[in-house]
C-alpha cells in the first residue's frame, strides 16, 4: 500500500482510492505519511462488487476445487471413523485436499461429533467419534486462488435415532428449497426466506444462523449475502453457498452445505458444484 501511494505521489495524483475496511490505523497512517498532499478517498466495497459475477475461467477453477473437495470427503467416508478424534479427521481431510491438487484448504476444516455438532462454529477437538453420533463436516479446497465449500452431516452407526432422521430430513428440505430458489433476478433475501420458512414450519424458527449462504471466489466469504436483510438481486454466473442448519446445543445438529453457480432456467438452472450425496448416510 505504501509503495502504491509513493507511485501515486510520483505521478502527481490528486486523490488515491483506498479500501478503509482493509486498512489498519497504522497502515492508513503509513500511506498518509507518503502522500500528505493527496486526498485519500474510501473506495468502499467497489472491488468486491466487481468480483461478484465470475467468468467461465473463474467458474472452471471453482468446479475443480469442488471436485477435489468431493474426492477428499468421499475417501474419508470409506475409512473407519469410530474412535478417531475430530482433530485427526480434520487434519486428514486437509491432507487429502492437497494430495488431490489443492493449494490448501479454503478455510479451517470443521469437524464436530456428537454434541459438538450442535455448535455452528465448532472447531475440532480431541473428542472421539462414537456410535450414535451425528458427525458434521465442513471443508473446502483452494484451487487456482478460488475457494469452494461443502458441508455434510452423517450418523455414526447403523441405526439413526428417530430424532436424527427427522432433523436431517427437515434441514435437507430447507436446503433444497434454498437451492431451488436460486435464479437470476431473484432477491437475495428471498433465497434466505425460502430455506428459513421450511425450518420455521418444522418448529425450529429460533436460534437459526444469521444467513442461509454467501458468495465464494477469491475469498470463502464474499458478496452476495443470502440473509434476511440482504439488498439486491442475484445475477447469472454468481457462485454462492446454500447452507441452512439446525443446531441443538449439547445434543447435536445438522448442516447441509453446497456450492452452486446461479444459472438461468434456459441454461439448466443452478449448477451444483459439490456433488457428494446428501442422503443421510449411516457410517
PDB file of C-alpha atoms in Angstrom, residues 45-237:
ATOM      1  CA  UNK A  45     -16.744  -2.316  -1.433  1.00  0.00           C
ATOM      2  CA  UNK A  46     -16.480  -1.355  -5.116  1.00  0.00           C
ATOM      3  CA  UNK A  47     -13.834  -4.002  -5.843  1.00  0.00           C
ATOM      4  CA  UNK A  48     -15.883  -6.712  -4.121  1.00  0.00           C
ATOM      5  CA  UNK A  49     -18.912  -5.731  -6.193  1.00  0.00           C
ATOM      6  CA  UNK A  50     -16.874  -6.048  -9.392  1.00  0.00           C
ATOM      7  CA  UNK A  51     -15.930  -9.581  -8.309  1.00  0.00           C
ATOM      8  CA  UNK A  52     -19.471 -10.847  -7.712  1.00  0.00           C
ATOM      9  CA  UNK A  53     -20.088 -12.128 -11.254  1.00  0.00           C
ATOM     10  CA  UNK A  54     -17.477 -14.672 -12.355  1.00  0.00           C
ATOM     11  CA  UNK A  55     -16.374 -15.515 -15.881  1.00  0.00           C
ATOM     12  CA  UNK A  56     -16.220 -19.098 -17.106  1.00  0.00           C
ATOM     13  CA  UNK A  57     -12.487 -19.402 -16.389  1.00  0.00           C
ATOM     14  CA  UNK A  58     -13.102 -18.492 -12.757  1.00  0.00           C
ATOM     15  CA  UNK A  59     -16.038 -20.889 -12.561  1.00  0.00           C
ATOM     16  CA  UNK A  60     -13.821 -23.614 -14.017  1.00  0.00           C
ATOM     17  CA  UNK A  61     -11.399 -23.121 -11.103  1.00  0.00           C
ATOM     18  CA  UNK A  62     -14.299 -23.360  -8.659  1.00  0.00           C
ATOM     19  CA  UNK A  63     -15.532 -26.501 -10.390  1.00  0.00           C
ATOM     20  CA  UNK A  64     -12.123 -28.151  -9.977  1.00  0.00           C
ATOM     21  CA  UNK A  65     -11.962 -27.006  -6.341  1.00  0.00           C
ATOM     22  CA  UNK A  66     -15.335 -28.669  -5.773  1.00  0.00           C
ATOM     23  CA  UNK A  67     -14.189 -31.905  -7.442  1.00  0.00           C
ATOM     24  CA  UNK A  68     -11.141 -32.005  -5.170  1.00  0.00           C
ATOM     25  CA  UNK A  69     -13.309 -31.385  -2.122  1.00  0.00           C
ATOM     26  CA  UNK A  70     -15.745 -34.126  -3.078  1.00  0.00           C
ATOM     27  CA  UNK A  71     -12.854 -36.549  -3.593  1.00  0.00           C
ATOM     28  CA  UNK A  72     -11.324 -35.805  -0.200  1.00  0.00           C
ATOM     29  CA  UNK A  73     -14.628 -36.192   1.613  1.00  0.00           C
ATOM     30  CA  UNK A  74     -15.584 -39.338  -0.281  1.00  0.00           C
ATOM     31  CA  UNK A  75     -12.315 -41.040   0.626  1.00  0.00           C
ATOM     32  CA  UNK A  76     -12.742 -40.197   4.291  1.00  0.00           C
ATOM     33  CA  UNK A  77     -16.197 -41.782   4.326  1.00  0.00           C
ATOM     34  CA  UNK A  78     -14.700 -45.065   3.161  1.00  0.00           C
ATOM     35  CA  UNK A  79     -12.450 -45.272   6.229  1.00  0.00           C
ATOM     36  CA  UNK A  80     -13.159 -46.322   9.799  1.00  0.00           C
ATOM     37  CA  UNK A  81     -14.318 -43.298  11.784  1.00  0.00           C
ATOM     38  CA  UNK A  82     -15.267 -44.641  15.232  1.00  0.00           C
ATOM     39  CA  UNK A  83     -12.596 -43.881  17.811  1.00  0.00           C
ATOM     40  CA  UNK A  84     -10.850 -41.185  15.811  1.00  0.00           C
ATOM     41  CA  UNK A  85     -10.701 -37.604  17.067  1.00  0.00           C
ATOM     42  CA  UNK A  86     -12.269 -34.597  15.408  1.00  0.00           C
ATOM     43  CA  UNK A  87      -8.841 -33.014  15.117  1.00  0.00           C
ATOM     44  CA  UNK A  88      -7.377 -36.080  13.400  1.00  0.00           C
ATOM     45  CA  UNK A  89     -10.221 -36.218  10.881  1.00  0.00           C
ATOM     46  CA  UNK A  90      -9.867 -32.507  10.084  1.00  0.00           C
ATOM     47  CA  UNK A  91      -6.127 -32.846   9.505  1.00  0.00           C
ATOM     48  CA  UNK A  92      -6.646 -35.899   7.299  1.00  0.00           C
ATOM     49  CA  UNK A  93      -9.221 -34.071   5.192  1.00  0.00           C
ATOM     50  CA  UNK A  94      -6.865 -31.140   4.679  1.00  0.00           C
ATOM     51  CA  UNK A  95      -4.035 -33.500   3.704  1.00  0.00           C
ATOM     52  CA  UNK A  96      -6.282 -35.225   1.181  1.00  0.00           C
ATOM     53  CA  UNK A  97      -7.217 -31.845  -0.342  1.00  0.00           C
ATOM     54  CA  UNK A  98      -3.557 -31.134  -1.025  1.00  0.00           C
ATOM     55  CA  UNK A  99      -2.948 -34.696  -2.269  1.00  0.00           C
ATOM     56  CA  UNK A 100      -5.631 -34.153  -4.915  1.00  0.00           C
ATOM     57  CA  UNK A 101      -4.172 -30.875  -6.179  1.00  0.00           C
ATOM     58  CA  UNK A 102      -5.450 -28.115  -3.914  1.00  0.00           C
ATOM     59  CA  UNK A 103      -3.136 -25.313  -2.839  1.00  0.00           C
ATOM     60  CA  UNK A 104      -4.574 -25.902   0.618  1.00  0.00           C
ATOM     61  CA  UNK A 105      -7.862 -25.729   2.470  1.00  0.00           C
ATOM     62  CA  UNK A 106     -10.171 -22.856   1.595  1.00  0.00           C
ATOM     63  CA  UNK A 107     -10.757 -22.287   5.327  1.00  0.00           C
ATOM     64  CA  UNK A 108     -10.058 -24.202   8.552  1.00  0.00           C
ATOM     65  CA  UNK A 109     -11.828 -27.546   8.263  1.00  0.00           C
ATOM     66  CA  UNK A 110     -14.616 -28.081  10.793  1.00  0.00           C
ATOM     67  CA  UNK A 111     -15.446 -31.500  12.234  1.00  0.00           C
ATOM     68  CA  UNK A 112     -17.982 -31.851  15.042  1.00  0.00           C
ATOM     69  CA  UNK A 113     -19.037 -35.174  16.571  1.00  0.00           C
ATOM     70  CA  UNK A 114     -21.975 -35.881  18.863  1.00  0.00           C
ATOM     71  CA  UNK A 115     -22.936 -32.853  20.975  1.00  0.00           C
ATOM     72  CA  UNK A 116     -20.224 -30.814  19.252  1.00  0.00           C
ATOM     73  CA  UNK A 117     -22.205 -30.969  16.005  1.00  0.00           C
ATOM     74  CA  UNK A 118     -24.723 -28.781  17.824  1.00  0.00           C
ATOM     75  CA  UNK A 119     -22.364 -25.801  17.631  1.00  0.00           C
ATOM     76  CA  UNK A 120     -22.380 -23.984  14.250  1.00  0.00           C
ATOM     77  CA  UNK A 121     -18.878 -22.547  14.740  1.00  0.00           C
ATOM     78  CA  UNK A 122     -17.261 -25.601  16.301  1.00  0.00           C
ATOM     79  CA  UNK A 123     -13.510 -26.054  15.960  1.00  0.00           C
ATOM     80  CA  UNK A 124     -12.123 -29.628  16.044  1.00  0.00           C
ATOM     81  CA  UNK A 125     -11.119 -31.004  19.444  1.00  0.00           C
ATOM     82  CA  UNK A 126      -9.761 -34.274  20.791  1.00  0.00           C
ATOM     83  CA  UNK A 127     -13.285 -35.608  21.252  1.00  0.00           C
ATOM     84  CA  UNK A 128     -13.507 -39.093  19.704  1.00  0.00           C
ATOM     85  CA  UNK A 129     -16.235 -40.225  17.326  1.00  0.00           C
ATOM     86  CA  UNK A 130     -18.682 -42.613  18.983  1.00  0.00           C
ATOM     87  CA  UNK A 131     -21.527 -44.874  17.892  1.00  0.00           C
ATOM     88  CA  UNK A 132     -24.775 -42.923  17.640  1.00  0.00           C
ATOM     89  CA  UNK A 133     -23.098 -39.571  16.974  1.00  0.00           C
ATOM     90  CA  UNK A 134     -24.068 -37.035  14.410  1.00  0.00           C
ATOM     91  CA  UNK A 135     -20.832 -36.214  12.561  1.00  0.00           C
ATOM     92  CA  UNK A 136     -20.872 -32.768  10.958  1.00  0.00           C
ATOM     93  CA  UNK A 137     -18.094 -31.935   8.495  1.00  0.00           C
ATOM     94  CA  UNK A 138     -17.425 -28.700   6.603  1.00  0.00           C
ATOM     95  CA  UNK A 139     -14.455 -28.244   4.289  1.00  0.00           C
ATOM     96  CA  UNK A 140     -13.335 -26.737   1.016  1.00  0.00           C
ATOM     97  CA  UNK A 141     -10.410 -26.602  -1.391  1.00  0.00           C
ATOM     98  CA  UNK A 142      -8.414 -23.649  -2.663  1.00  0.00           C
ATOM     99  CA  UNK A 143      -7.601 -24.210  -6.335  1.00  0.00           C
ATOM    100  CA  UNK A 144      -6.104 -21.516  -8.562  1.00  0.00           C
ATOM    101  CA  UNK A 145      -6.935 -18.962  -5.880  1.00  0.00           C
ATOM    102  CA  UNK A 146     -10.653 -19.838  -5.874  1.00  0.00           C
ATOM    103  CA  UNK A 147     -12.389 -21.356  -2.889  1.00  0.00           C
ATOM    104  CA  UNK A 148     -15.425 -23.595  -2.563  1.00  0.00           C
ATOM    105  CA  UNK A 149     -17.306 -25.061   0.380  1.00  0.00           C
ATOM    106  CA  UNK A 150     -19.206 -28.230   1.241  1.00  0.00           C
ATOM    107  CA  UNK A 151     -20.878 -29.333   4.451  1.00  0.00           C
ATOM    108  CA  UNK A 152     -22.392 -32.716   5.219  1.00  0.00           C
ATOM    109  CA  UNK A 153     -23.794 -34.427   8.295  1.00  0.00           C
ATOM    110  CA  UNK A 154     -23.694 -38.187   8.851  1.00  0.00           C
ATOM    111  CA  UNK A 155     -24.795 -40.630  11.532  1.00  0.00           C
ATOM    112  CA  UNK A 156     -22.254 -42.977  13.079  1.00  0.00           C
ATOM    113  CA  UNK A 157     -23.721 -46.459  13.441  1.00  0.00           C
ATOM    114  CA  UNK A 158     -26.270 -48.485  11.558  1.00  0.00           C
ATOM    115  CA  UNK A 159     -29.471 -47.258  13.199  1.00  0.00           C
ATOM    116  CA  UNK A 160     -30.084 -43.483  13.329  1.00  0.00           C
ATOM    117  CA  UNK A 161     -32.424 -42.371  16.081  1.00  0.00           C
ATOM    118  CA  UNK A 162     -35.828 -41.100  15.001  1.00  0.00           C
ATOM    119  CA  UNK A 163     -34.997 -37.545  16.122  1.00  0.00           C
ATOM    120  CA  UNK A 164     -31.854 -37.624  13.982  1.00  0.00           C
ATOM    121  CA  UNK A 165     -33.797 -38.723  10.919  1.00  0.00           C
ATOM    122  CA  UNK A 166     -36.494 -36.083  11.469  1.00  0.00           C
ATOM    123  CA  UNK A 167     -33.980 -33.288  11.973  1.00  0.00           C
ATOM    124  CA  UNK A 168     -31.945 -34.316   8.952  1.00  0.00           C
ATOM    125  CA  UNK A 169     -34.998 -34.508   6.680  1.00  0.00           C
ATOM    126  CA  UNK A 170     -36.080 -31.042   7.802  1.00  0.00           C
ATOM    127  CA  UNK A 171     -32.708 -29.449   7.061  1.00  0.00           C
ATOM    128  CA  UNK A 172     -32.497 -31.311   3.764  1.00  0.00           C
ATOM    129  CA  UNK A 173     -35.905 -29.905   2.744  1.00  0.00           C
ATOM    130  CA  UNK A 174     -34.777 -26.393   3.708  1.00  0.00           C
ATOM    131  CA  UNK A 175     -31.550 -26.735   1.736  1.00  0.00           C
ATOM    132  CA  UNK A 176     -33.443 -27.972  -1.299  1.00  0.00           C
ATOM    133  CA  UNK A 177     -35.817 -25.010  -1.068  1.00  0.00           C
ATOM    134  CA  UNK A 178     -32.876 -22.605  -0.960  1.00  0.00           C
ATOM    135  CA  UNK A 179     -31.181 -24.264  -3.924  1.00  0.00           C
ATOM    136  CA  UNK A 180     -34.353 -24.229  -5.996  1.00  0.00           C
ATOM    137  CA  UNK A 181     -34.843 -20.507  -5.291  1.00  0.00           C
ATOM    138  CA  UNK A 182     -31.548 -19.582  -6.962  1.00  0.00           C
ATOM    139  CA  UNK A 183     -32.128 -17.780 -10.260  1.00  0.00           C
ATOM    140  CA  UNK A 184     -31.028 -14.558 -11.934  1.00  0.00           C
ATOM    141  CA  UNK A 185     -33.204 -11.655 -10.792  1.00  0.00           C
ATOM    142  CA  UNK A 186     -34.254 -13.289  -7.513  1.00  0.00           C
ATOM    143  CA  UNK A 187     -33.776 -11.120  -4.428  1.00  0.00           C
ATOM    144  CA  UNK A 188     -31.004 -12.394  -2.167  1.00  0.00           C
ATOM    145  CA  UNK A 189     -33.304 -12.186   0.850  1.00  0.00           C
ATOM    146  CA  UNK A 190     -35.868 -14.384  -0.908  1.00  0.00           C
ATOM    147  CA  UNK A 191     -33.372 -17.257  -1.147  1.00  0.00           C
ATOM    148  CA  UNK A 192     -32.796 -16.959   2.581  1.00  0.00           C
ATOM    149  CA  UNK A 193     -36.545 -16.813   3.197  1.00  0.00           C
ATOM    150  CA  UNK A 194     -37.198 -19.939   1.120  1.00  0.00           C
ATOM    151  CA  UNK A 195     -34.913 -22.026   3.325  1.00  0.00           C
ATOM    152  CA  UNK A 196     -35.742 -20.313   6.599  1.00  0.00           C
ATOM    153  CA  UNK A 197     -39.507 -20.729   6.327  1.00  0.00           C
ATOM    154  CA  UNK A 198     -39.118 -24.515   5.956  1.00  0.00           C
ATOM    155  CA  UNK A 199     -37.157 -24.653   9.217  1.00  0.00           C
ATOM    156  CA  UNK A 200     -39.694 -22.433  10.972  1.00  0.00           C
ATOM    157  CA  UNK A 201     -42.580 -24.578   9.765  1.00  0.00           C
ATOM    158  CA  UNK A 202     -40.740 -27.554  11.241  1.00  0.00           C
ATOM    159  CA  UNK A 203     -40.611 -25.924  14.664  1.00  0.00           C
ATOM    160  CA  UNK A 204     -37.051 -24.625  14.522  1.00  0.00           C
ATOM    161  CA  UNK A 205     -37.512 -20.908  13.986  1.00  0.00           C
ATOM    162  CA  UNK A 206     -35.426 -19.868  16.984  1.00  0.00           C
ATOM    163  CA  UNK A 207     -31.651 -19.803  17.135  1.00  0.00           C
ATOM    164  CA  UNK A 208     -31.124 -20.181  13.396  1.00  0.00           C
ATOM    165  CA  UNK A 209     -27.928 -18.980  11.784  1.00  0.00           C
ATOM    166  CA  UNK A 210     -27.835 -15.364  10.644  1.00  0.00           C
ATOM    167  CA  UNK A 211     -27.830 -16.278   6.960  1.00  0.00           C
ATOM    168  CA  UNK A 212     -28.513 -19.126   4.584  1.00  0.00           C
ATOM    169  CA  UNK A 213     -25.482 -18.595   2.356  1.00  0.00           C
ATOM    170  CA  UNK A 214     -22.942 -16.274   0.777  1.00  0.00           C
ATOM    171  CA  UNK A 215     -20.828 -15.742  -2.302  1.00  0.00           C
ATOM    172  CA  UNK A 216     -17.491 -17.508  -2.826  1.00  0.00           C
ATOM    173  CA  UNK A 217     -14.488 -16.804  -5.017  1.00  0.00           C
ATOM    174  CA  UNK A 218     -11.058 -15.429  -4.168  1.00  0.00           C
ATOM    175  CA  UNK A 219     -12.320 -15.420  -0.581  1.00  0.00           C
ATOM    176  CA  UNK A 220     -14.511 -18.037   1.026  1.00  0.00           C
ATOM    177  CA  UNK A 221     -16.956 -15.377   2.185  1.00  0.00           C
ATOM    178  CA  UNK A 222     -17.838 -12.806  -0.457  1.00  0.00           C
ATOM    179  CA  UNK A 223     -20.839 -10.859  -1.690  1.00  0.00           C
ATOM    180  CA  UNK A 224     -23.680 -11.520  -2.158  1.00  0.00           C
ATOM    181  CA  UNK A 225     -25.049 -12.371   1.276  1.00  0.00           C
ATOM    182  CA  UNK A 226     -28.138 -14.559   1.428  1.00  0.00           C
ATOM    183  CA  UNK A 227     -29.667 -13.210   4.629  1.00  0.00           C
ATOM    184  CA  UNK A 228     -32.929 -11.615   5.814  1.00  0.00           C
ATOM    185  CA  UNK A 229     -31.711  -8.012   5.496  1.00  0.00           C
ATOM    186  CA  UNK A 230     -29.787  -8.502   2.238  1.00  0.00           C
ATOM    187  CA  UNK A 231     -30.269  -5.934  -0.501  1.00  0.00           C
ATOM    188  CA  UNK A 232     -30.004  -6.587  -4.214  1.00  0.00           C
ATOM    189  CA  UNK A 233     -30.747  -9.431  -6.579  1.00  0.00           C
ATOM    190  CA  UNK A 234     -28.792 -12.363  -7.930  1.00  0.00           C
ATOM    191  CA  UNK A 235     -27.109 -12.288 -11.318  1.00  0.00           C
ATOM    192  CA  UNK A 236     -26.205 -15.203 -13.563  1.00  0.00           C
ATOM    193  CA  UNK A 237     -22.714 -16.692 -13.100  1.00  0.00           C
TER     194      UNK A 237
END
